[in-house]
């Protein structure tokens, strides 16, 4: 028997107020014309504000025009004075009905060419946990099994099956505990590196509170960083050595010269063939840059979105 586990089914929309992003409380004109700090707009490959939806398609407001699909009826909900995407697990039995979003092409998505042979990247957005995370694992027979991760937003590799990523924000198990992480992969099919926030993940993403997160990736130097509400988070790399194979020629180091197979939001497999790592949460103002923003730029974007 199927049962709904999305938190909004048991809580009214008005009750989930939290700290709403400024663009959510500002006038509609500001949101539609100034969601991105002006000097950063040229580097913004894809941008989803969930105010430009037609049917089950959200139109990209970035330069690439990479529209995404709202999968399995993932709804837009009114939160404050604007809309947000609600994602999450719909049933706790074997199924394929999670609310998520994204785009996928087995031959690569040409409009995401900016992440082909890329030297840097940034993934940024507003997130609000609205339910229990992580969720029961619906792809195993054990009814007590739980996923070990909560998917937020990321860019897929050029050979991804819908799960493997080039740049990702997520919550994942590190050792014996869950952590908010930036997870990056330079070479398609190669090893990933993870930069994990030191704080407990529930302190970074408390329930029913809007939080701005950003993850930056420098594929040439190997440097990664995490930001919460515009400020750097202390953290640590989980893999020792040289997982991205940066040592030696040629230089500079860049990602594989392949167009990403897509973007995943709120869980893996945006082609909707299987479900994994759903996020019982709301998302807004998702941004994908082809440059690793500096700490000052992340702060400016956060402040811009709040005024």
C-alpha positions as a Markdown table, in Angstrom:
| # | Residue | x | y | z |
|---|---|---|---|---|
| 1 | Unk | 0.0 | 0.0 | 0.0 |
| 2 | Unk | 1.4 | 3.4 | -1.0 |
| 3 | Unk | 1.6 | 6.2 | 1.4 |
| 4 | Unk | 2.6 | 9.8 | 1.0 |
| 5 | Unk | 5.7 | 11.0 | 2.9 |
| 6 | Unk | 6.0 | 14.5 | 1.5 |
| 7 | Unk | 5.9 | 16.9 | 4.5 |
| 8 | Unk | 3.6 | 19.4 | 2.8 |
| 9 | Unk | 0.8 | 16.9 | 3.1 |
| 10 | Unk | 0.7 | 17.3 | 6.8 |
| 11 | Unk | 1.7 | 20.9 | 7.2 |
| 12 | Unk | 0.0 | 23.9 | 5.6 |
| 13 | Unk | 1.9 | 26.0 | 3.2 |
| 14 | Unk | 1.6 | 29.0 | 5.3 |
| 15 | Unk | 3.2 | 27.3 | 8.3 |
| 16 | Unk | 6.4 | 26.7 | 6.5 |
| 17 | Unk | 7.6 | 30.2 | 6.5 |
| 18 | Unk | 11.3 | 30.1 | 7.7 |
| 19 | Unk | 13.7 | 32.7 | 6.5 |
| 20 | Unk | 12.6 | 33.4 | 3.0 |
| 21 | Unk | 15.1 | 34.5 | 0.4 |
| 22 | Unk | 14.9 | 38.2 | -0.2 |
| 23 | Unk | 13.9 | 37.8 | -3.7 |
| 24 | Unk | 10.9 | 35.8 | -2.3 |
| 25 | Unk | 9.8 | 38.7 | -0.1 |
| 26 | Unk | 10.8 | 41.5 | -2.5 |
| 27 | Unk | 8.6 | 42.9 | -5.2 |
| 28 | Unk | 8.0 | 40.9 | -8.3 |
| 29 | Unk | 9.8 | 43.4 | -10.4 |
| 30 | Unk | 13.1 | 43.0 | -8.5 |
| 31 | Unk | 12.9 | 39.3 | -8.7 |
| 32 | Unk | 12.4 | 39.2 | -12.4 |
| 33 | Unk | 15.0 | 41.8 | -13.3 |
| 34 | Unk | 17.6 | 41.5 | -10.5 |
| 35 | Unk | 17.8 | 38.0 | -9.2 |
| 36 | Unk | 21.5 | 37.8 | -10.3 |
| 37 | Unk | 24.2 | 40.2 | -9.2 |
| 38 | Unk | 24.9 | 42.1 | -12.4 |
| 39 | Unk | 28.6 | 41.4 | -12.7 |
| 40 | Unk | 27.9 | 37.6 | -12.4 |
| 41 | Unk | 25.3 | 37.3 | -15.1 |
| 42 | Unk | 27.7 | 36.7 | -17.9 |
| 43 | Unk | 29.0 | 33.6 | -16.1 |
| 44 | Unk | 25.6 | 32.2 | -15.3 |
| 45 | Unk | 25.1 | 29.2 | -17.6 |
| 46 | Unk | 21.7 | 28.0 | -16.1 |
| 47 | Unk | 19.3 | 29.7 | -13.7 |
| 48 | Unk | 15.9 | 28.5 | -12.4 |
| 49 | Unk | 13.7 | 30.8 | -10.4 |
| 50 | Unk | 10.5 | 28.8 | -10.7 |
| 51 | Unk | 8.6 | 31.8 | -11.9 |
| 52 | Unk | 8.8 | 30.8 | -15.6 |
| 53 | Unk | 7.0 | 27.5 | -15.8 |
| 54 | Unk | 4.9 | 26.2 | -18.7 |
| 55 | Unk | 3.2 | 22.9 | -18.0 |
| 56 | Unk | 5.8 | 20.6 | -16.6 |
| 57 | Unk | 8.8 | 22.6 | -17.9 |
| 58 | Unk | 10.7 | 25.3 | -16.1 |
| 59 | Unk | 12.4 | 27.8 | -18.5 |
| 60 | Unk | 16.1 | 28.6 | -17.9 |
| 61 | Unk | 16.8 | 32.2 | -17.3 |
| 62 | Unk | 20.6 | 31.8 | -17.7 |
| 63 | Unk | 22.5 | 32.2 | -21.0 |
| 64 | Unk | 22.3 | 28.5 | -22.1 |
| 65 | Unk | 18.4 | 28.3 | -22.2 |
| 66 | Unk | 18.6 | 24.8 | -20.8 |
| 67 | Unk | 15.0 | 24.2 | -19.8 |
| 68 | Unk | 14.3 | 21.5 | -17.2 |
| 69 | Unk | 11.4 | 19.1 | -16.6 |
| 70 | Unk | 9.4 | 19.0 | -13.4 |
| 71 | Unk | 9.2 | 15.2 | -13.0 |
| 72 | Unk | 6.3 | 13.1 | -11.7 |
| 73 | Unk | 4.2 | 16.1 | -11.1 |
| 74 | Unk | 6.7 | 17.9 | -8.8 |
| 75 | Unk | 4.7 | 21.0 | -7.8 |
| 76 | Unk | 5.5 | 24.6 | -7.5 |
| 77 | Unk | 4.2 | 25.9 | -4.2 |
| 78 | Unk | 3.7 | 29.5 | -3.0 |
| 79 | Unk | 6.2 | 30.3 | -0.3 |
| 80 | Unk | 6.2 | 33.9 | 0.8 |
| 81 | Unk | 5.6 | 36.1 | -2.2 |
| 82 | Unk | 7.0 | 33.8 | -4.8 |
| 83 | Unk | 7.1 | 30.2 | -5.9 |
| 84 | Unk | 9.5 | 27.4 | -5.0 |
| 85 | Unk | 9.9 | 23.8 | -6.3 |
| 86 | Unk | 8.7 | 21.1 | -3.9 |
| 87 | Unk | 10.7 | 17.9 | -4.2 |
| 88 | Unk | 10.5 | 14.6 | -2.2 |
| 89 | Unk | 9.7 | 11.0 | -1.9 |
| 90 | Unk | 6.1 | 10.2 | -2.7 |
| 91 | Unk | 5.9 | 6.5 | -1.7 |
| 92 | Unk | 8.1 | 4.3 | 0.5 |
| 93 | Unk | 7.6 | 1.1 | -1.5 |
| 94 | Unk | 9.3 | 0.1 | -4.8 |
| 95 | Unk | 8.2 | 2.7 | -7.3 |
| 96 | Unk | 9.4 | 5.5 | -9.6 |
| 97 | Unk | 7.3 | 8.5 | -8.6 |
| 98 | Unk | 9.6 | 10.8 | -6.6 |
| 99 | Unk | 9.1 | 14.5 | -7.1 |
| 100 | Unk | 12.3 | 15.9 | -8.7 |
| 101 | Unk | 13.5 | 17.9 | -11.7 |
| 102 | Unk | 16.2 | 18.0 | -14.3 |
| 103 | Unk | 17.1 | 17.2 | -17.9 |
| 104 | Unk | 18.9 | 14.2 | -19.4 |
| 105 | Unk | 20.3 | 13.2 | -22.8 |
| 106 | Unk | 22.4 | 10.1 | -23.4 |
| 107 | Unk | 24.3 | 12.0 | -26.1 |
| 108 | Unk | 25.0 | 15.0 | -23.9 |
| 109 | Unk | 23.1 | 18.3 | -23.6 |
| 110 | Unk | 24.7 | 20.7 | -26.1 |
| 111 | Unk | 23.4 | 23.8 | -24.3 |
| 112 | Unk | 25.5 | 22.9 | -21.3 |
| 113 | Unk | 28.7 | 23.0 | -23.4 |
| 114 | Unk | 30.2 | 25.6 | -21.0 |
| 115 | Unk | 30.9 | 22.7 | -18.7 |
| 116 | Unk | 32.7 | 20.8 | -21.4 |
| 117 | Unk | 36.5 | 21.0 | -20.7 |
| 118 | Unk | 35.7 | 23.3 | -17.9 |
| 119 | Unk | 38.3 | 24.7 | -15.6 |
| 120 | Unk | 35.8 | 25.8 | -12.9 |
| 121 | Unk | 32.2 | 25.7 | -11.8 |
| 122 | Unk | 29.8 | 26.9 | -9.1 |
| 123 | Unk | 26.4 | 25.4 | -8.0 |
| 124 | Unk | 24.3 | 27.7 | -5.8 |
| 125 | Unk | 20.7 | 27.8 | -4.6 |
| 126 | Unk | 18.2 | 28.3 | -1.8 |
| 127 | Unk | 17.0 | 25.2 | 0.1 |
| 128 | Unk | 14.5 | 24.5 | 2.8 |
| 129 | Unk | 14.1 | 21.1 | 4.4 |
| 130 | Unk | 10.4 | 20.3 | 4.7 |
| 131 | Unk | 10.4 | 16.7 | 5.9 |
| 132 | Unk | 12.5 | 13.9 | 7.2 |
| 133 | Unk | 15.8 | 13.2 | 5.3 |
| 134 | Unk | 17.2 | 10.9 | 4.2 |
| 135 | Unk | 14.3 | 8.8 | 2.9 |
| 136 | Unk | 13.6 | 5.0 | 2.9 |
| 137 | Unk | 15.5 | 3.2 | 0.2 |
| 138 | Unk | 12.9 | 2.1 | -2.4 |
| 139 | Unk | 15.3 | 0.2 | -4.6 |
| 140 | Unk | 16.2 | -2.5 | -2.1 |
| 141 | Unk | 14.1 | -5.3 | -0.5 |
| 142 | Unk | 14.9 | -4.3 | 3.0 |
| 143 | Unk | 12.1 | -2.2 | 4.4 |
| 144 | Unk | 14.4 | -0.7 | 7.0 |
| 145 | Unk | 17.1 | 0.4 | 4.6 |
| 146 | Unk | 17.6 | 4.1 | 4.2 |
| 147 | Unk | 19.3 | 6.1 | 1.5 |
| 148 | Unk | 22.8 | 7.4 | 2.5 |
| 149 | Unk | 22.4 | 10.7 | 0.7 |
| 150 | Unk | 20.0 | 13.6 | 0.0 |
| 151 | Unk | 20.4 | 15.0 | -3.5 |
| 152 | Unk | 20.2 | 18.8 | -3.9 |
| 153 | Unk | 21.4 | 20.0 | -7.3 |
| 154 | Unk | 24.2 | 19.2 | -9.7 |
| 155 | Unk | 25.6 | 18.9 | -13.2 |
| 156 | Unk | 26.1 | 15.4 | -14.6 |
| 157 | Unk | 29.2 | 14.0 | -16.2 |
| 158 | Unk | 29.4 | 13.4 | -20.0 |
| 159 | Unk | 29.0 | 9.7 | -19.5 |
| 160 | Unk | 26.6 | 9.8 | -16.6 |
| 161 | Unk | 23.8 | 7.2 | -16.2 |
| 162 | Unk | 21.8 | 9.9 | -14.4 |
| 163 | Unk | 23.7 | 9.7 | -11.1 |
| 164 | Unk | 27.4 | 10.4 | -11.7 |
| 165 | Unk | 28.2 | 14.1 | -11.5 |
| 166 | Unk | 30.8 | 16.7 | -12.4 |
| 167 | Unk | 29.7 | 19.2 | -9.8 |
| 168 | Unk | 27.1 | 18.6 | -7.0 |
| 169 | Unk | 25.6 | 20.0 | -3.8 |
| 170 | Unk | 24.2 | 17.2 | -1.6 |
| 171 | Unk | 24.0 | 15.7 | 1.8 |
| 172 | Unk | 25.8 | 12.4 | 2.0 |
| 173 | Unk | 27.2 | 9.9 | 4.5 |
| 174 | Unk | 30.9 | 10.7 | 5.4 |
| 175 | Unk | 32.2 | 8.1 | 7.8 |
| 176 | Unk | 29.5 | 7.5 | 10.3 |
| 177 | Unk | 27.5 | 10.7 | 9.8 |
| 178 | Unk | 25.8 | 12.7 | 7.2 |
| 179 | Unk | 27.4 | 15.9 | 5.9 |
| 180 | Unk | 26.6 | 18.7 | 3.6 |
| 181 | Unk | 29.2 | 18.4 | 0.8 |
| 182 | Unk | 30.5 | 19.7 | -2.5 |
| 183 | Unk | 31.2 | 16.7 | -4.7 |
| 184 | Unk | 33.2 | 17.0 | -7.9 |
| 185 | Unk | 34.6 | 14.8 | -10.6 |
| 186 | Unk | 37.1 | 16.0 | -13.2 |
| 187 | Unk | 37.4 | 13.0 | -15.5 |
| 188 | Unk | 34.3 | 11.1 | -16.8 |
| 189 | Unk | 34.4 | 7.7 | -15.1 |
| 190 | Unk | 37.2 | 8.8 | -12.8 |
| 191 | Unk | 37.3 | 9.3 | -9.1 |
| 192 | Unk | 35.4 | 12.0 | -7.3 |
| 193 | Unk | 36.6 | 14.4 | -4.5 |
| 194 | Unk | 34.3 | 15.6 | -1.7 |
| 195 | Unk | 34.6 | 18.7 | 0.5 |
| 196 | Unk | 32.5 | 18.2 | 3.5 |
| 197 | Unk | 31.2 | 20.8 | 6.0 |
| 198 | Unk | 32.4 | 20.2 | 9.5 |
| 199 | Unk | 29.1 | 21.3 | 11.1 |
| 200 | Unk | 26.4 | 18.7 | 11.6 |
| 201 | Unk | 24.2 | 18.7 | 8.5 |
| 202 | Unk | 21.0 | 19.7 | 10.5 |
| 203 | Unk | 22.8 | 22.8 | 11.7 |
| 204 | Unk | 23.6 | 23.8 | 8.1 |
| 205 | Unk | 20.1 | 22.9 | 6.8 |
| 206 | Unk | 17.6 | 23.2 | 9.7 |
| 207 | Unk | 14.1 | 22.1 | 8.9 |
| 208 | Unk | 11.6 | 24.8 | 7.8 |
| 209 | Unk | 14.3 | 27.5 | 7.3 |
| 210 | Unk | 15.5 | 28.9 | 4.0 |
| 211 | Unk | 19.3 | 28.5 | 3.6 |
| 212 | Unk | 21.5 | 29.7 | 0.7 |
| 213 | Unk | 24.2 | 27.2 | -0.2 |
| 214 | Unk | 27.0 | 27.4 | -2.7 |
| 215 | Unk | 29.7 | 25.0 | -3.8 |
| 216 | Unk | 32.7 | 26.0 | -5.9 |
| 217 | Unk | 35.0 | 23.8 | -7.9 |
| 218 | Unk | 38.4 | 24.5 | -9.4 |
| 219 | Unk | 39.4 | 21.6 | -11.5 |
| 220 | Unk | 42.9 | 23.0 | -12.2 |
| 221 | Unk | 44.0 | 23.5 | -8.6 |
| 222 | Unk | 41.7 | 20.9 | -6.9 |
| 223 | Unk | 40.3 | 23.6 | -4.6 |
| 224 | Unk | 36.7 | 23.3 | -3.5 |
| 225 | Unk | 34.6 | 25.4 | -1.1 |
| 226 | Unk | 31.2 | 25.5 | 0.6 |
| 227 | Unk | 29.2 | 28.6 | 1.6 |
| 228 | Unk | 26.1 | 29.0 | 3.8 |
| 229 | Unk | 24.2 | 32.3 | 3.6 |
| 230 | Unk | 27.1 | 33.9 | 1.9 |
| 231 | Unk | 29.8 | 32.9 | 4.4 |
| 232 | Unk | 32.5 | 30.1 | 4.0 |
| 233 | Unk | 31.9 | 26.9 | 5.9 |
| 234 | Unk | 34.8 | 25.2 | 7.6 |
| 235 | Unk | 35.3 | 21.7 | 6.1 |
| 236 | Unk | 37.6 | 19.0 | 5.0 |
| 237 | Unk | 38.5 | 16.9 | 2.0 |
| 238 | Unk | 37.4 | 13.3 | 2.3 |
| 239 | Unk | 39.8 | 11.8 | -0.2 |
| 240 | Unk | 43.6 | 11.9 | 0.2 |
| 241 | Unk | 46.1 | 11.9 | -2.6 |
| 242 | Unk | 45.3 | 13.1 | -6.1 |
| 243 | Unk | 41.8 | 11.7 | -7.0 |
| 244 | Unk | 41.4 | 14.2 | -9.9 |
| 245 | Unk | 44.9 | 13.3 | -11.4 |
| 246 | Unk | 46.1 | 16.9 | -11.4 |
| 247 | Unk | 49.8 | 16.2 | -11.1 |
| 248 | Unk | 51.8 | 16.5 | -14.3 |
| 249 | Unk | 51.1 | 17.7 | -17.8 |
| 250 | Unk | 49.1 | 18.9 | -19.6 |
| 251 | Unk | 48.2 | 22.2 | -17.9 |
| 252 | Unk | 45.8 | 23.7 | -17.1 |
| 253 | Unk | 43.7 | 20.8 | -15.8 |
| 254 | Unk | 40.1 | 20.8 | -17.0 |
| 255 | Unk | 37.1 | 18.4 | -17.0 |
| 256 | Unk | 36.6 | 15.8 | -19.7 |
| 257 | Unk | 35.9 | 17.4 | -23.1 |
| 258 | Unk | 32.3 | 16.1 | -23.2 |
| 259 | Unk | 28.9 | 17.9 | -22.9 |
| 260 | Unk | 27.2 | 17.0 | -19.6 |
| 261 | Unk | 24.3 | 14.6 | -20.0 |
| 262 | Unk | 22.2 | 17.0 | -18.0 |
| 263 | Unk | 21.3 | 18.5 | -14.6 |
| 264 | Unk | 19.7 | 16.7 | -11.6 |
| 265 | Unk | 17.7 | 18.4 | -8.9 |
| 266 | Unk | 16.2 | 16.8 | -5.8 |
| 267 | Unk | 17.4 | 13.3 | -6.6 |
| 268 | Unk | 19.2 | 11.3 | -9.2 |
| 269 | Unk | 18.2 | 10.0 | -12.7 |
| 270 | Unk | 16.4 | 13.0 | -14.3 |
| 271 | Unk | 15.5 | 10.7 | -17.2 |
| 272 | Unk | 13.1 | 9.1 | -14.6 |
| 273 | Unk | 14.1 | 5.5 | -15.1 |
| 274 | Unk | 14.7 | 4.9 | -11.4 |
| 275 | Unk | 14.7 | 6.9 | -8.1 |
| 276 | Unk | 17.5 | 7.6 | -5.7 |
| 277 | Unk | 18.4 | 10.0 | -2.9 |
| 278 | Unk | 15.2 | 12.2 | -2.9 |
| 279 | Unk | 15.2 | 15.4 | -1.0 |
| 280 | Unk | 12.0 | 16.2 | 1.0 |
| 281 | Unk | 12.6 | 19.9 | 0.6 |
| 282 | Unk | 11.9 | 23.1 | -1.3 |
| 283 | Unk | 14.3 | 24.8 | -3.7 |
| 284 | Unk | 14.5 | 28.1 | -5.4 |
| 285 | Unk | 16.9 | 30.4 | -7.3 |
| 286 | Unk | 19.1 | 27.5 | -8.5 |
| 287 | Unk | 22.2 | 28.8 | -10.3 |
| 288 | Unk | 25.0 | 27.0 | -12.3 |
| 289 | Unk | 28.0 | 29.1 | -13.1 |
| 290 | Unk | 31.0 | 28.1 | -15.3 |
| 291 | Unk | 33.4 | 29.8 | -12.9 |
| 292 | Unk | 34.4 | 29.2 | -9.3 |
| 293 | Unk | 33.0 | 32.3 | -7.6 |
| 294 | Unk | 35.2 | 34.0 | -5.1 |
| 295 | Unk | 34.1 | 34.4 | -1.5 |
| 296 | Unk | 33.4 | 38.1 | -2.1 |
| 297 | Unk | 31.2 | 37.2 | -5.1 |
| 298 | Unk | 29.3 | 34.6 | -3.2 |
| 299 | Unk | 28.6 | 37.1 | -0.5 |
| 300 | Unk | 27.5 | 39.8 | -3.0 |
| 301 | Unk | 25.1 | 37.4 | -4.7 |
| 302 | Unk | 23.6 | 36.3 | -1.3 |
| 303 | Unk | 23.2 | 40.0 | -0.3 |
| 304 | Unk | 21.7 | 40.9 | -3.7 |
| 305 | Unk | 19.1 | 38.1 | -3.4 |
| 306 | Unk | 18.0 | 39.4 | 0.0 |
| 307 | Unk | 17.4 | 43.0 | -0.9 |
